[in-house]
Amino acid sequence: MKIYPYKRLNRSVSLRVTSVALKLSDGTRDPLETTAYSTQQQAVALGIAGHTDWVSATIGVSATLPPGANAPDAAWSDLRVLAVLTDGETNVHTSAELTRDSQDGRDWSGSVEVLRDDHMGRASLAVYAVGTVDGVRGRSIAETDRNWIIDTVSEEPVRGLQLDVQTASFKKSSREWLQAYADAPWIVDASARVPTVFVNTDVEGVIGLLDSNGSGVESKVRDLLVAQMATDVWTAVFHGAIGDLEVEPGGGPVFPTDWQGEVLREMLPDVVPGVHVEEALRQVHRRRTGDSGWVELQTRVHYAAVRRADTTKALAYAIRSLEQMNRESDT
């Protein structure tokens, strides 16, 4: 939790997406169905309609400020509410001022315009309540604690880590860097815009196993293989995200706004349990850049990756399947 040198609201702003509409290249508009956004996932999928010619999207939003925002004795004046769209990849920031629904109410609403040419993948949507405090204008007095994800490509509104899985012959690949890993079954590239898993077709049987739809022991072995791959992926993307942090002038780390931020928010509660994710990020950053503590933290990182990959469940299924097969062979 950040410490502010002025009075603020103690609770966060609640944000909801209420509508989504695309503007097409011919000037027409296509209001998308509610399946284009998920309140549970807090995500919007602009690719759900299958349009290849959309120019911009209008995201309708509604925000509710915490109690006390309108208190007569509040320490702030000139209260305004802003919806802010941030894209860490293209470094685009878009803001839109919301309008109070009623004179004395805490609900504000409006819309944010998403220009397709400004974004390549995912952007982050937050809401800030700002006001004049101690004579200083534009101070944030409350904001959302969990931003919405605006995905300009996806056909499904999900927050989770998106992966690109590609197959390649590591020995013969045109990507020369893969040739150094010719004996590995897969490699994770966490430096790409979307984390990419390259599966090595030179390893006999691995592609057939991953693509199999069989039942019995084969399916359990496949699930175990996928769980191991997922563990490697979560570990790699965590290190990729934590190693590429922006740092504030005061030295504190800043949460990324793309998939890296989602990875950190997902894993940090298991890496540094019992504290707010912002404090967890600061602790991990201090250990990574400091003199000690980083190596000891790797056990927690691996544990967080194993949990996300459901490795324990896949292993238990495989063991039970083998035990059942052994019992059947003994009868």
Short mmCIF file of C-alpha atoms in Angstrom, two decimals:
data_model
loop_
_atom_site.label_atom_id
_atom_site.label_comp_id
_atom_site.label_asym_id
_atom_site.label_seq_id
_atom_site.Cartn_x
_atom_site.Cartn_y
_atom_site.Cartn_z
CA MET A 1 0.00 0.00 0.00
CA LYS A 2 1.32 3.42 -0.92
CA ILE A 3 1.57 6.18 1.69
CA TYR A 4 0.14 9.54 0.61
CA PRO A 5 0.97 12.89 2.25
CA TYR A 6 -2.68 13.91 2.21
CA LYS A 7 -6.11 12.57 3.15
CA ARG A 8 -7.73 9.99 0.88
CA LEU A 9 -10.60 7.55 0.87
CA ASN A 10 -9.80 4.24 2.53
CA ARG A 11 -11.69 2.05 0.06
CA SER A 12 -11.35 1.55 -3.69
CA VAL A 13 -13.53 2.58 -6.61
CA SER A 14 -15.82 -0.09 -8.07
CA LEU A 15 -15.72 -0.27 -11.87
CA ARG A 16 -18.13 -2.02 -14.25
CA VAL A 17 -18.28 -2.23 -18.02
CA THR A 18 -21.86 -1.72 -19.15
CA SER A 19 -21.65 -1.82 -22.95
CA VAL A 20 -19.28 -2.34 -25.87
CA ALA A 21 -19.72 -1.15 -29.46
CA LEU A 22 -17.41 -1.27 -32.46
CA LYS A 23 -17.15 1.40 -35.13
CA LEU A 24 -16.48 -0.25 -38.50
CA SER A 25 -14.50 1.17 -41.42
CA ASP A 26 -17.71 1.97 -43.33
CA GLY A 27 -18.89 4.21 -40.48
CA THR A 28 -21.50 1.81 -39.11
CA ARG A 29 -21.59 0.69 -35.48
CA ASP A 30 -21.95 -2.82 -34.14
CA PRO A 31 -23.15 -2.99 -30.51
CA LEU A 32 -21.68 -6.20 -29.12
CA GLU A 33 -23.61 -8.62 -26.94
CA THR A 34 -22.89 -8.92 -23.24
CA THR A 35 -20.77 -12.00 -23.96
CA ALA A 36 -18.08 -9.58 -25.16
CA TYR A 37 -17.30 -8.67 -21.53
CA SER A 38 -17.15 -10.54 -18.26
CA THR A 39 -17.72 -8.92 -14.89
CA GLN A 40 -16.25 -11.93 -13.12
CA GLN A 41 -13.08 -11.90 -15.21
CA GLN A 42 -13.14 -8.09 -15.51
CA ALA A 43 -12.16 -8.41 -19.14
CA VAL A 44 -13.43 -7.26 -22.56
CA ALA A 45 -12.83 -9.22 -25.79
CA LEU A 46 -13.08 -6.96 -28.85
CA GLY A 47 -12.36 -9.82 -31.24
CA ILE A 48 -15.52 -11.70 -30.31
CA ALA A 49 -17.56 -10.32 -33.23
CA GLY A 50 -15.01 -11.49 -35.80
CA HIS A 51 -14.68 -8.08 -37.48
CA THR A 52 -11.42 -7.41 -39.28
CA ASP A 53 -12.32 -3.85 -40.26
CA TRP A 54 -13.19 -2.16 -36.97
CA VAL A 55 -11.66 1.26 -36.39
CA SER A 56 -12.51 2.00 -32.77
CA ALA A 57 -14.48 0.67 -29.84
CA THR A 58 -16.63 2.54 -27.35
CA ILE A 59 -16.55 1.02 -23.87
CA GLY A 60 -19.41 2.13 -21.64
CA VAL A 61 -18.42 2.22 -17.97
CA SER A 62 -20.01 2.84 -14.61
CA ALA A 63 -18.06 3.61 -11.44
CA THR A 64 -19.14 3.77 -7.80
CA LEU A 65 -17.06 5.82 -5.37
CA PRO A 66 -16.53 4.68 -1.77
CA PRO A 67 -18.65 6.12 1.05
CA GLY A 68 -17.45 9.52 2.12
CA ALA A 69 -16.61 10.75 -1.35
CA ASN A 70 -19.37 13.36 -1.16
CA ALA A 71 -19.07 14.17 2.54
CA PRO A 72 -19.61 17.89 3.32
CA ASP A 73 -16.47 17.93 5.46
CA ALA A 74 -14.30 16.07 2.94
CA ALA A 75 -10.69 17.19 2.70
CA TRP A 76 -11.02 17.65 -1.08
CA SER A 77 -12.99 19.81 -3.49
CA ASP A 78 -13.52 19.92 -7.26
CA LEU A 79 -14.20 16.17 -7.34
CA ARG A 80 -13.78 14.57 -10.76
CA VAL A 81 -13.78 10.95 -11.91
CA LEU A 82 -11.58 9.79 -14.80
CA ALA A 83 -11.49 6.52 -16.69
CA VAL A 84 -7.92 5.87 -17.86
CA LEU A 85 -6.88 3.36 -20.52
CA THR A 86 -3.19 2.41 -20.46
CA ASP A 87 -1.23 0.27 -22.89
CA GLY A 88 2.24 -0.55 -21.63
CA GLU A 89 3.31 -2.02 -24.96
CA THR A 90 2.46 0.96 -27.17
CA ASN A 91 2.81 3.53 -24.36
CA VAL A 92 -0.61 4.99 -25.14
CA HIS A 93 -2.65 6.62 -22.37
CA THR A 94 -6.28 7.63 -22.98
CA SER A 95 -8.52 9.31 -20.41
CA ALA A 96 -12.20 10.20 -20.36
CA GLU A 97 -14.08 12.18 -17.73
CA LEU A 98 -17.15 10.49 -16.28
CA THR A 99 -20.39 12.24 -15.31
CA ARG A 100 -22.15 11.97 -11.96
CA ASP A 101 -25.46 10.12 -12.36
CA SER A 102 -27.23 12.16 -9.67
CA GLN A 103 -26.33 15.32 -7.77
CA ASP A 104 -25.64 13.67 -4.44
CA GLY A 105 -24.92 10.13 -5.63
CA ARG A 106 -21.69 8.15 -5.72
CA ASP A 107 -22.32 6.61 -9.16
CA TRP A 108 -20.57 8.02 -12.22
CA SER A 109 -20.81 6.86 -15.81
CA GLY A 110 -19.47 7.55 -19.29
CA SER A 111 -17.45 5.89 -22.03
CA VAL A 112 -13.88 5.37 -23.19
CA GLU A 113 -12.81 5.31 -26.83
CA VAL A 114 -10.35 2.59 -27.85
CA LEU A 115 -8.61 3.35 -31.16
CA ARG A 116 -7.54 0.15 -32.86
CA ASP A 117 -4.34 1.62 -34.31
CA ASP A 118 -3.17 2.57 -30.81
CA HIS A 119 -3.14 -0.98 -29.45
CA MET A 120 -1.57 -4.30 -30.42
CA GLY A 121 -2.99 -6.59 -27.75
CA ARG A 122 -4.13 -5.82 -24.25
CA ALA A 123 -4.73 -2.54 -22.46
CA SER A 124 -5.65 -1.82 -18.84
CA LEU A 125 -8.72 0.22 -17.81
CA ALA A 126 -8.80 1.95 -14.43
CA VAL A 127 -10.86 4.69 -12.78
CA TYR A 128 -9.47 7.47 -10.59
CA ALA A 129 -11.34 9.90 -8.36
CA VAL A 130 -9.32 13.11 -8.21
CA GLY A 131 -9.76 16.42 -6.46
CA THR A 132 -8.06 19.46 -5.02
CA VAL A 133 -6.42 18.64 -1.68
CA ASP A 134 -4.43 21.16 0.38
CA GLY A 135 -4.56 23.51 -2.58
CA VAL A 136 -3.07 20.97 -5.00
CA ARG A 137 -5.27 20.06 -7.97
CA GLY A 138 -5.59 16.63 -9.54
CA ARG A 139 -4.65 14.55 -6.51
CA SER A 140 -5.95 10.98 -6.55
CA ILE A 141 -8.21 10.31 -3.58
CA ALA A 142 -9.35 6.82 -4.65
CA GLU A 143 -8.93 4.42 -7.55
CA THR A 144 -9.79 0.90 -8.67
CA ASP A 145 -7.77 -1.83 -6.97
CA ARG A 146 -8.21 -4.26 -9.88
CA ASN A 147 -8.26 -2.90 -13.41
CA TRP A 148 -10.25 -4.26 -16.34
CA ILE A 149 -8.41 -5.85 -19.26
CA ILE A 150 -9.38 -4.60 -22.73
CA ASP A 151 -8.20 -7.20 -25.23
CA THR A 152 -8.29 -5.92 -28.81
CA VAL A 153 -7.65 -9.38 -30.30
CA SER A 154 -9.20 -12.10 -28.15
CA GLU A 155 -12.56 -13.70 -28.87
CA GLU A 156 -13.10 -14.59 -25.22
CA PRO A 157 -13.14 -12.18 -22.25
CA VAL A 158 -10.58 -13.78 -19.93
CA ARG A 159 -7.84 -12.29 -17.76
CA GLY A 160 -5.67 -15.37 -17.61
CA LEU A 161 -2.28 -15.76 -19.13
CA GLN A 162 -2.48 -16.11 -22.90
CA LEU A 163 0.07 -18.30 -24.61
CA ASP A 164 1.14 -18.83 -28.18
CA VAL A 165 2.10 -22.50 -28.70
CA GLN A 166 4.19 -23.23 -31.79
CA THR A 167 5.83 -26.39 -33.07
CA ALA A 168 9.24 -26.34 -34.69
CA SER A 169 12.20 -28.54 -35.50
CA PHE A 170 14.79 -27.02 -33.20
CA LYS A 171 17.63 -28.47 -35.28
CA LYS A 172 16.34 -27.02 -38.56
CA SER A 173 14.42 -23.97 -37.40
CA SER A 174 14.93 -20.66 -39.16
CA ARG A 175 15.04 -19.22 -35.64
CA GLU A 176 18.71 -19.92 -35.15
CA TRP A 177 18.56 -19.39 -31.39
CA LEU A 178 16.39 -22.53 -31.07
CA GLN A 179 19.20 -24.70 -32.43
CA ALA A 180 21.08 -24.31 -29.16
CA TYR A 181 18.22 -26.18 -27.43
CA ALA A 182 18.00 -29.10 -29.86
CA ASP A 183 17.72 -31.71 -27.09
CA ALA A 184 14.95 -29.92 -25.16
CA PRO A 185 11.30 -31.03 -25.61
CA TRP A 186 10.09 -27.42 -25.35
CA ILE A 187 11.36 -23.91 -24.69
CA VAL A 188 9.50 -20.88 -23.30
CA ASP A 189 10.13 -17.46 -24.84
CA ALA A 190 8.94 -14.93 -22.25
CA SER A 191 10.34 -11.95 -24.19
CA ALA A 192 7.67 -12.05 -26.90
CA ARG A 193 4.59 -9.79 -26.98
CA VAL A 194 2.61 -12.88 -26.01
CA PRO A 195 4.59 -15.58 -24.13
CA THR A 196 5.39 -18.35 -26.60
CA VAL A 197 6.02 -22.05 -26.02
CA PHE A 198 8.04 -23.72 -28.78
CA VAL A 199 7.52 -27.52 -28.84
CA ASN A 200 10.37 -29.48 -30.40
CA THR A 201 9.14 -31.79 -33.19
CA ASP A 202 12.53 -33.53 -33.18
CA VAL A 203 11.67 -35.22 -29.88
CA GLU A 204 9.99 -38.44 -30.96
CA GLY A 205 6.39 -38.87 -29.86
CA VAL A 206 5.94 -35.59 -28.00
CA ILE A 207 3.65 -33.98 -30.61
CA GLY A 208 1.56 -37.12 -30.95
CA LEU A 209 1.14 -37.32 -27.20
CA LEU A 210 0.16 -33.69 -26.84
CA ASP A 211 -2.36 -33.97 -29.69
CA SER A 212 -3.84 -37.28 -28.54
CA ASN A 213 -7.47 -37.51 -27.47
CA GLY A 214 -7.22 -40.99 -26.05
CA SER A 215 -8.31 -42.15 -22.62
CA GLY A 216 -6.70 -44.22 -19.92
CA VAL A 217 -3.02 -44.01 -19.07
CA GLU A 218 -2.16 -42.12 -22.27
CA SER A 219 -4.44 -39.23 -21.39
CA LYS A 220 -3.04 -39.08 -17.83
CA VAL A 221 0.52 -39.00 -19.13
CA ARG A 222 -0.50 -36.23 -21.55
CA ASP A 223 -2.05 -34.25 -18.70
CA LEU A 224 1.09 -34.72 -16.63
CA LEU A 225 3.22 -33.54 -19.54
CA VAL A 226 1.03 -30.47 -20.04
CA ALA A 227 1.20 -29.71 -16.30
CA GLN A 228 5.00 -29.86 -16.39
CA MET A 229 5.02 -27.60 -19.43
CA ALA A 230 2.67 -25.17 -17.68
CA THR A 231 4.92 -25.14 -14.60
CA ASP A 232 7.86 -24.18 -16.80
CA VAL A 233 5.76 -21.49 -18.48
CA TRP A 234 4.57 -19.89 -15.22
CA THR A 235 8.11 -19.91 -13.83
CA ALA A 236 9.55 -18.36 -16.99
CA VAL A 237 6.93 -15.64 -17.35
CA PHE A 238 7.21 -14.69 -13.67
CA HIS A 239 10.95 -14.17 -14.01
CA GLY A 240 10.41 -12.35 -17.30
CA ALA A 241 7.90 -10.01 -15.67
CA ILE A 242 9.88 -9.35 -12.49
CA GLY A 243 13.05 -8.74 -14.48
CA ASP A 244 11.52 -6.07 -16.69
CA LEU A 245 9.94 -3.74 -14.14
CA GLU A 246 9.79 0.01 -14.48
CA VAL A 247 10.94 1.84 -11.36
CA GLU A 248 9.52 5.08 -9.97
CA PRO A 249 11.86 8.02 -9.25
CA GLY A 250 11.82 7.02 -5.59
CA GLY A 251 13.02 3.54 -6.42
CA GLY A 252 9.75 1.66 -6.04
CA PRO A 253 8.66 -0.86 -8.72
CA VAL A 254 5.61 -0.20 -10.89
CA PHE A 255 3.10 -2.91 -11.83
CA PRO A 256 3.20 -3.57 -15.60
CA THR A 257 -0.09 -3.00 -17.42
CA ASP A 258 0.13 -5.90 -19.88
CA TRP A 259 0.29 -9.69 -19.40
CA GLN A 260 3.29 -9.25 -17.14
CA GLY A 261 1.16 -7.38 -14.62
CA GLU A 262 -1.46 -10.12 -14.72
CA VAL A 263 1.19 -12.78 -14.09
CA LEU A 264 2.56 -10.90 -11.10
CA ARG A 265 -0.85 -10.25 -9.56
CA GLU A 266 -1.70 -13.93 -10.02
CA MET A 267 1.50 -15.38 -8.52
CA LEU A 268 2.65 -12.87 -5.91
CA PRO A 269 0.10 -13.95 -3.23
CA ASP A 270 1.83 -17.37 -3.21
CA VAL A 271 5.36 -15.99 -3.58
CA VAL A 272 5.00 -13.53 -0.69
CA PRO A 273 1.86 -14.60 1.22
CA GLY A 274 0.00 -12.48 3.72
CA VAL A 275 0.64 -9.02 2.29
CA HIS A 276 -0.98 -6.80 -0.33
CA VAL A 277 0.27 -7.46 -3.87
CA GLU A 278 1.92 -4.02 -4.10
CA GLU A 279 3.95 -4.71 -0.96
CA ALA A 280 4.72 -8.21 -2.27
CA LEU A 281 6.05 -6.67 -5.49
CA ARG A 282 8.29 -4.31 -3.51
CA GLN A 283 9.65 -7.17 -1.40
CA VAL A 284 10.42 -9.34 -4.43
CA HIS A 285 12.02 -6.40 -6.24
CA ARG A 286 14.22 -5.64 -3.21
CA ARG A 287 15.34 -9.26 -3.02
CA ARG A 288 16.10 -9.47 -6.72
CA THR A 289 18.10 -6.23 -6.81
CA GLY A 290 19.57 -6.47 -3.32
CA ASP A 291 22.34 -8.49 -1.76
CA SER A 292 20.33 -11.41 -0.38
CA GLY A 293 17.03 -13.26 -0.34
CA TRP A 294 16.54 -13.82 -4.08
CA VAL A 295 17.81 -17.41 -4.16
CA GLU A 296 15.71 -18.37 -1.12
CA LEU A 297 12.63 -16.98 -2.84
CA GLN A 298 12.91 -19.43 -5.76
CA THR A 299 11.18 -22.17 -3.76
CA ARG A 300 8.12 -19.93 -3.39
CA VAL A 301 8.22 -19.04 -7.09
CA HIS A 302 8.29 -22.72 -8.03
CA TYR A 303 5.46 -23.46 -5.60
CA ALA A 304 3.34 -20.67 -7.15
CA ALA A 305 4.01 -22.06 -10.63
CA VAL A 306 3.11 -25.62 -9.57
CA ARG A 307 -0.19 -24.40 -8.12
CA ARG A 308 -1.11 -22.51 -11.30
CA ALA A 309 -0.28 -25.56 -13.43
CA ASP A 310 -2.39 -27.97 -11.31
CA THR A 311 0.60 -30.32 -11.29
CA THR A 312 -0.48 -32.10 -8.10
CA LYS A 313 -3.86 -32.97 -9.58
CA ALA A 314 -2.32 -34.24 -12.83
CA LEU A 315 0.19 -36.34 -10.89
CA ALA A 316 -2.52 -37.84 -8.67
CA TYR A 317 -4.61 -38.80 -11.71
CA ALA A 318 -1.61 -40.43 -13.37
CA ILE A 319 -0.72 -42.41 -10.23
CA ARG A 320 -4.30 -43.63 -9.78
CA SER A 321 -4.46 -44.69 -13.41
CA LEU A 322 -1.22 -46.65 -13.09
CA GLU A 323 -2.40 -48.30 -9.86
CA GLN A 324 -5.65 -49.31 -11.53
CA MET A 325 -3.76 -50.75 -14.50
CA ASN A 326 -1.50 -52.73 -12.14
CA ARG A 327 -4.51 -54.12 -10.27
CA GLU A 328 -6.14 -55.19 -13.52
CA SER A 329 -2.95 -56.91 -14.68
CA ASP A 330 -2.76 -58.86 -11.38
CA THR A 331 -6.28 -60.30 -11.76
#
